[in-house]
Coordinates of C-alpha atoms in Angstrom, one line a residue:
M1 CA 0.0 0.0 0.0
Q2 CA 2.8 2.5 0.8
S3 CA 4.1 2.1 -2.7
L4 CA 0.8 3.4 -4.1
N5 CA 0.8 7.1 -4.8
H6 CA -2.3 8.5 -6.4
V7 CA -4.5 11.5 -5.6
N8 CA -7.6 9.3 -5.5
I9 CA -6.2 6.6 -3.2
I10 CA -5.9 7.2 0.5
E11 CA -2.2 7.4 1.5
I12 CA -0.6 5.5 4.3
L13 CA 1.3 7.8 6.6
G14 CA 2.7 5.0 8.8
Y15 CA 2.0 1.7 10.4
D16 CA 2.5 -0.2 13.6
K17 CA 2.3 -3.8 14.8
A18 CA 3.0 -5.0 11.3
D19 CA 4.1 -8.4 12.6
T20 CA 0.8 -9.2 14.3
L21 CA -2.6 -10.3 13.2
E22 CA -4.0 -6.8 13.9
P23 CA -1.6 -4.3 12.2
E24 CA -2.4 -0.6 12.6
M25 CA -2.1 1.9 9.8
V26 CA -2.1 5.7 10.1
M27 CA -4.0 7.5 7.4
P28 CA -5.0 11.2 7.0
Y29 CA -8.3 12.4 8.4
R30 CA -11.1 12.9 5.9
S31 CA -14.6 14.5 6.2
G32 CA -16.4 11.2 5.8
S33 CA -17.4 8.4 3.4
L34 CA -20.1 8.4 0.7
S35 CA -22.5 6.8 3.1
T36 CA -22.5 10.2 5.0
F37 CA -22.0 12.3 1.8
V38 CA -25.6 11.5 0.7
G39 CA -26.9 13.3 3.8
L40 CA -25.2 16.6 2.9
K41 CA -27.5 19.4 1.9
M42 CA -26.8 20.8 -1.6
P43 CA -28.6 21.7 -4.8
D44 CA -29.6 18.8 -7.0
A45 CA -27.3 20.0 -9.8
Q46 CA -24.3 20.1 -7.4
Y47 CA -25.1 16.6 -6.2
E48 CA -25.3 15.3 -9.7
Q49 CA -22.0 16.8 -10.5
A50 CA -20.5 15.2 -7.4
C51 CA -21.8 11.8 -8.6
R52 CA -20.0 12.4 -11.9
D53 CA -16.9 13.4 -10.0
I54 CA -17.1 10.2 -7.9
L55 CA -17.3 8.1 -11.1
E56 CA -14.4 9.8 -12.8
Q57 CA -12.1 9.9 -9.8
M58 CA -12.7 6.3 -8.9
L59 CA -12.2 5.1 -12.5
C60 CA -8.8 6.9 -12.3
A61 CA -8.0 5.1 -9.0
L62 CA -9.0 1.7 -10.5
D63 CA -7.0 2.3 -13.7
Y64 CA -4.0 3.2 -11.5
L65 CA -4.4 -0.1 -9.5
V66 CA -4.5 -2.1 -12.7
N67 CA -1.0 -1.1 -13.5
F68 CA 0.1 -2.6 -10.2
G69 CA -1.9 -5.7 -10.6
V70 CA -4.0 -4.9 -7.5
V71 CA -7.7 -5.8 -7.1
H72 CA -9.5 -3.9 -4.3
R73 CA -12.3 -6.5 -4.0
D74 CA -14.5 -4.5 -1.6
L75 CA -15.4 -1.3 -3.4
K76 CA -18.6 0.3 -2.0
P77 CA -19.7 3.7 -0.8
E78 CA -18.5 3.1 2.7
N79 CA -14.9 2.6 1.4
I80 CA -14.8 5.8 -0.7
L81 CA -13.9 8.9 1.4
Y82 CA -14.4 12.5 0.6
D83 CA -13.0 15.9 1.5
H84 CA -13.5 19.4 0.3
G85 CA -11.7 20.3 -2.9
V86 CA -9.9 23.5 -3.8
S87 CA -12.9 24.9 -5.8
P88 CA -16.0 25.9 -3.8
G89 CA -18.7 23.2 -3.9
R90 CA -16.3 20.6 -5.4
Y91 CA -15.0 17.5 -3.6
I92 CA -12.1 15.1 -3.9
F93 CA -12.8 11.4 -3.4
Q94 CA -10.4 8.7 -2.4
L95 CA -10.5 4.9 -2.4
A96 CA -9.8 3.5 1.1
D97 CA -9.9 0.2 3.1
F98 CA -7.6 -2.1 1.2
G99 CA -8.0 -4.8 3.9
L100 CA -9.3 -7.3 1.2
A101 CA -7.1 -6.1 -1.6
N102 CA -4.8 -8.6 -3.2
H103 CA -2.7 -9.2 -6.3
Q104 CA -4.9 -10.4 -9.1
K105 CA -2.8 -13.6 -9.5
L106 CA -3.4 -14.4 -5.8
A107 CA -7.0 -13.3 -5.5
K108 CA -9.1 -16.5 -5.2
T109 CA -11.2 -16.4 -2.0
M110 CA -14.8 -15.2 -1.8
C111 CA -14.8 -11.6 -0.4
G112 CA -16.5 -8.3 -0.4
T113 CA -20.0 -7.1 0.4
V114 CA -22.7 -9.2 -1.2
T115 CA -24.7 -6.3 -2.7
Y116 CA -21.6 -5.0 -4.5
Q117 CA -20.1 -8.3 -5.6
A118 CA -19.5 -9.1 -9.3
P119 CA -21.3 -12.0 -11.1
E120 CA -18.1 -14.0 -11.4
L121 CA -18.1 -14.4 -7.6
W122 CA -21.5 -16.0 -7.9
P123 CA -21.1 -18.1 -11.0
E124 CA -23.9 -20.6 -10.2
L125 CA -26.4 -17.7 -9.8
S126 CA -25.1 -15.8 -12.8
G127 CA -25.0 -18.5 -15.4
L128 CA -21.2 -18.3 -15.7
S129 CA -18.7 -21.1 -15.7
E130 CA -16.9 -21.2 -12.4
S131 CA -13.7 -22.3 -13.9
S132 CA -13.7 -19.8 -16.7
Y133 CA -13.1 -16.6 -14.8
Q134 CA -10.5 -15.5 -12.3
Q135 CA -10.8 -12.5 -10.0
S136 CA -9.6 -9.5 -12.0
P137 CA -9.8 -5.7 -11.9
K138 CA -13.1 -6.1 -13.7
I139 CA -14.8 -7.0 -10.4
D140 CA -14.0 -3.5 -9.2
V141 CA -15.5 -2.0 -12.3
W142 CA -18.8 -3.8 -11.6
S143 CA -18.7 -2.7 -7.9
L144 CA -18.1 0.9 -8.9
Y145 CA -21.1 0.9 -11.2
E146 CA -23.2 -0.4 -8.3
A147 CA -21.8 2.3 -6.0
F148 CA -22.7 4.9 -8.6
V149 CA -26.2 3.6 -8.9
A150 CA -26.5 3.8 -5.1
M151 CA -25.2 7.3 -5.0
S152 CA -27.2 8.6 -7.9
S153 CA -30.5 7.6 -6.1
K154 CA -29.1 8.7 -2.7
M155 CA -29.2 5.1 -1.7
K156 CA -33.0 4.9 -2.0
A157 CA -33.2 2.6 -5.1
F158 CA -30.1 0.7 -4.3
P159 CA -28.9 -1.3 -2.3
P160 CA -32.0 -3.4 -1.4
R161 CA -33.3 -3.2 2.1
G162 CA -34.6 -6.0 4.1
K163 CA -33.6 -9.3 5.7
Y164 CA -32.4 -11.8 3.0
G165 CA -30.1 -14.7 2.8
M166 CA -26.9 -14.0 1.0
S167 CA -27.8 -15.7 -2.3
E168 CA -31.3 -14.1 -2.3
L169 CA -29.7 -10.7 -1.6
Y170 CA -27.3 -11.1 -4.5
K171 CA -30.1 -12.0 -6.9
I172 CA -32.2 -9.0 -5.9
S173 CA -29.1 -6.7 -6.2
K174 CA -28.3 -8.1 -9.6
T175 CA -31.9 -7.6 -10.9
L176 CA -31.9 -4.0 -9.6
L177 CA -28.6 -3.3 -11.1
L178 CA -29.4 -4.6 -14.6
D179 CA -32.7 -2.6 -14.6
S180 CA -30.8 0.5 -13.8
V181 CA -28.8 0.2 -17.1
K182 CA -32.0 1.5 -18.9
I183 CA -31.4 4.8 -17.1
H184 CA -27.6 4.9 -17.1
K185 CA -27.1 3.7 -20.7
Q186 CA -23.6 5.2 -21.1
L187 CA -22.4 3.1 -18.2
A188 CA -23.8 -0.2 -19.5
P189 CA -20.3 -1.5 -20.5
M190 CA -19.5 -1.5 -16.7
A191 CA -22.5 -3.8 -16.0
E192 CA -21.8 -6.7 -18.4
L193 CA -22.2 -10.1 -16.7
E194 CA -19.3 -11.6 -18.5
P195 CA -16.0 -10.1 -17.3
D196 CA -14.4 -10.7 -20.7
R197 CA -17.0 -8.3 -22.2
R198 CA -17.0 -5.8 -19.4
A199 CA -15.2 -2.6 -20.0
S200 CA -12.1 -1.7 -18.2
A201 CA -11.6 1.4 -16.1
A202 CA -9.3 2.8 -18.8
W203 CA -11.9 2.2 -21.5
M204 CA -14.5 4.0 -19.5
L205 CA -12.2 6.9 -18.8
N206 CA -11.4 7.2 -22.5
S207 CA -15.1 6.9 -23.5
L208 CA -16.7 9.2 -21.0
F209 CA -14.0 11.6 -19.8
E210 CA -11.6 11.9 -22.8
G211 CA -9.0 9.9 -21.0
R212 CA -8.4 12.5 -18.3
G213 CA -6.4 11.0 -15.4
M214 CA -5.7 7.7 -17.2
T215 CA -2.6 5.8 -16.2
T216 CA -2.9 3.2 -18.9
R217 CA -1.3 4.2 -22.2
P218 CA -3.9 4.7 -25.0
G219 CA -2.4 1.9 -27.1
K220 CA -2.7 -0.6 -24.1
I221 CA -6.4 -0.1 -23.4
E222 CA -8.3 -3.4 -23.2
P223 CA -11.1 -3.4 -25.8
Y224 CA -14.7 -3.6 -24.9
Y225 CA -16.9 -6.3 -26.5
P226 CA -20.6 -5.3 -26.6
P227 CA -23.3 -8.1 -26.6
G228 CA -23.5 -9.8 -29.9
T229 CA -19.9 -9.4 -30.8
V230 CA -17.5 -12.3 -31.0
L231 CA -15.0 -12.6 -28.2
P232 CA -11.4 -13.4 -29.3
R233 CA -10.5 -17.0 -28.4
P234 CA -7.6 -17.2 -26.0
A235 CA -4.4 -18.8 -27.4
R236 CA -4.5 -22.5 -26.9
V237 CA -1.5 -23.7 -24.9
Q238 CA -0.2 -27.0 -26.1
T239 CA 1.2 -29.1 -23.3
A240 CA 4.4 -31.0 -23.9
P241 CA 3.8 -34.8 -24.3
R242 CA 4.6 -36.9 -21.3
R243 CA 7.8 -38.9 -21.7
Q244 CA 8.8 -41.8 -19.5
W245 CA 12.3 -42.7 -18.8
S246 CA 13.9 -45.2 -21.2
S247 CA 17.3 -46.8 -21.1
N248 CA 17.5 -46.4 -24.9
M249 CA 18.7 -42.8 -24.9
D250 CA 19.4 -41.4 -28.3
I251 CA 22.9 -39.9 -28.7
D252 CA 23.8 -37.5 -31.4
E253 CA 26.6 -38.9 -33.5
P254 CA 29.4 -36.4 -34.0
Q255 CA 29.4 -34.9 -37.5
N256 CA 32.7 -34.0 -39.2
M257 CA 34.5 -34.0 -35.9
A258 CA 38.3 -33.4 -36.1
P259 CA 40.6 -36.2 -34.8
P260 CA 41.8 -35.6 -31.2
A261 CA 45.0 -33.7 -30.7
I262 CA 47.7 -35.2 -28.4
I263 CA 49.7 -32.7 -26.4
F264 CA 52.9 -33.6 -24.6
P265 CA 53.5 -31.0 -21.9
Q266 CA 56.7 -31.0 -19.8
G267 CA 56.8 -34.0 -17.5
G268 CA 56.1 -36.6 -20.1
R269 CA 52.4 -37.1 -19.5
A270 CA 50.1 -37.2 -22.6
D271 CA 46.9 -35.2 -22.4
V272 CA 44.3 -35.7 -25.0
D273 CA 42.1 -32.8 -26.2
I274 CA 38.9 -34.7 -27.0
P275 CA 35.6 -32.9 -27.8
I276 CA 32.6 -34.3 -25.9
I277 CA 28.9 -34.2 -26.5
V278 CA 26.9 -33.8 -23.3
H279 CA 23.3 -34.9 -23.0
T280 CA 21.3 -34.0 -19.9
R281 CA 17.9 -35.4 -19.3
A282 CA 15.5 -34.5 -16.4
V283 CA 12.9 -37.2 -15.8
L284 CA 10.4 -37.9 -13.0
D285 CA 11.0 -41.2 -11.4
R286 CA 7.4 -42.3 -10.6
R287 CA 8.6 -44.7 -7.9
D288 CA 9.8 -42.0 -5.5
A289 CA 8.5 -38.9 -7.2
Q290 CA 12.0 -37.4 -7.3
L291 CA 13.5 -35.4 -10.1
R292 CA 16.7 -37.0 -11.3
F293 CA 19.2 -35.8 -13.9
W294 CA 21.0 -38.1 -16.2
T295 CA 24.1 -36.8 -18.0
L296 CA 25.8 -38.8 -20.7
F297 CA 29.3 -38.0 -21.8
Y298 CA 30.0 -39.2 -25.3
F299 CA 33.6 -39.5 -26.4
P300 CA 34.2 -39.9 -30.1
S301 CA 36.4 -42.9 -31.0
I302 CA 40.1 -42.3 -31.3
P303 CA 42.2 -43.8 -34.1
E304 CA 44.4 -46.6 -33.0
E305 CA 47.6 -44.8 -33.9
D306 CA 46.6 -41.8 -31.7
S307 CA 45.1 -43.8 -28.8
V308 CA 46.3 -43.2 -25.3
Q309 CA 46.1 -45.6 -22.4
V310 CA 43.5 -44.4 -19.8
D311 CA 43.0 -45.9 -16.4
D312 CA 39.9 -47.9 -15.9
H313 CA 38.6 -45.7 -13.1
E314 CA 38.8 -42.7 -15.4
T315 CA 36.8 -44.3 -18.2
P316 CA 33.8 -42.1 -18.8
G317 CA 30.3 -43.4 -19.1
E318 CA 26.8 -42.8 -17.8
V319 CA 26.8 -40.7 -14.7
V320 CA 23.8 -40.5 -12.5
I321 CA 23.6 -37.2 -10.5

């Protein structure tokens, strides 16, 4: 967290008890979160502008996190802080509470607040294949759209109120969210059920705000695939065929190899400069599941007239390491 440096992400001033299960972090004081922001008295036009600012600034924060491979995983109004901006009547918003954040390669566990969770976290209720999607920055894009819908209605139309089980609460939330797309048509790319089709934060910034505050380079923006378009197939990775150990190892025969040169240094001992071909094989011995390496040293034959007597214990052969 301390390595993150963005105007729309709360900074860490310091920390304590980092080696315990309850570390403490020191962060700057802010006026409140979006859950209290809805109670502020202001003209409707000013509130609508504030909602647009929330969307733009949080898209900037999410796009910044993408470049660090970080997924927040718990984006909701309570985790977006606000403070007064430089201009009168304007506010600055910051993403906070990274307690559930993780690197996208490590993010696997179920997490977040049910009403703001993305469909890929509920594959059985969303008609998605559980094995097809990993947790990615796209889950934060979905959550941001839900937070925007909640804020635009001052939390009256969303999230749902009442006592529900988790799965029932998710289904109601998803229905309300998809219905809201009819009102917020420009934000429909953020509410795609399939994460592969869902727009990225950079794409939304480029589409709605002319790319202001975007960290991703324009040429690196992940494309958006509207419903009805064909998704590109991922490259198929061909796995190497399994090979079992065989005693019949193939040895490359030397091609056009020069005869060995015999050198007689001082002292009378004959040293032979002989080229060798080395083959190393790594195989898995199924009996004890240990990786073993076999190295073969191949010495080309030496003409009789140039042959040198070598002790038996120095005779090269197959060496098992």
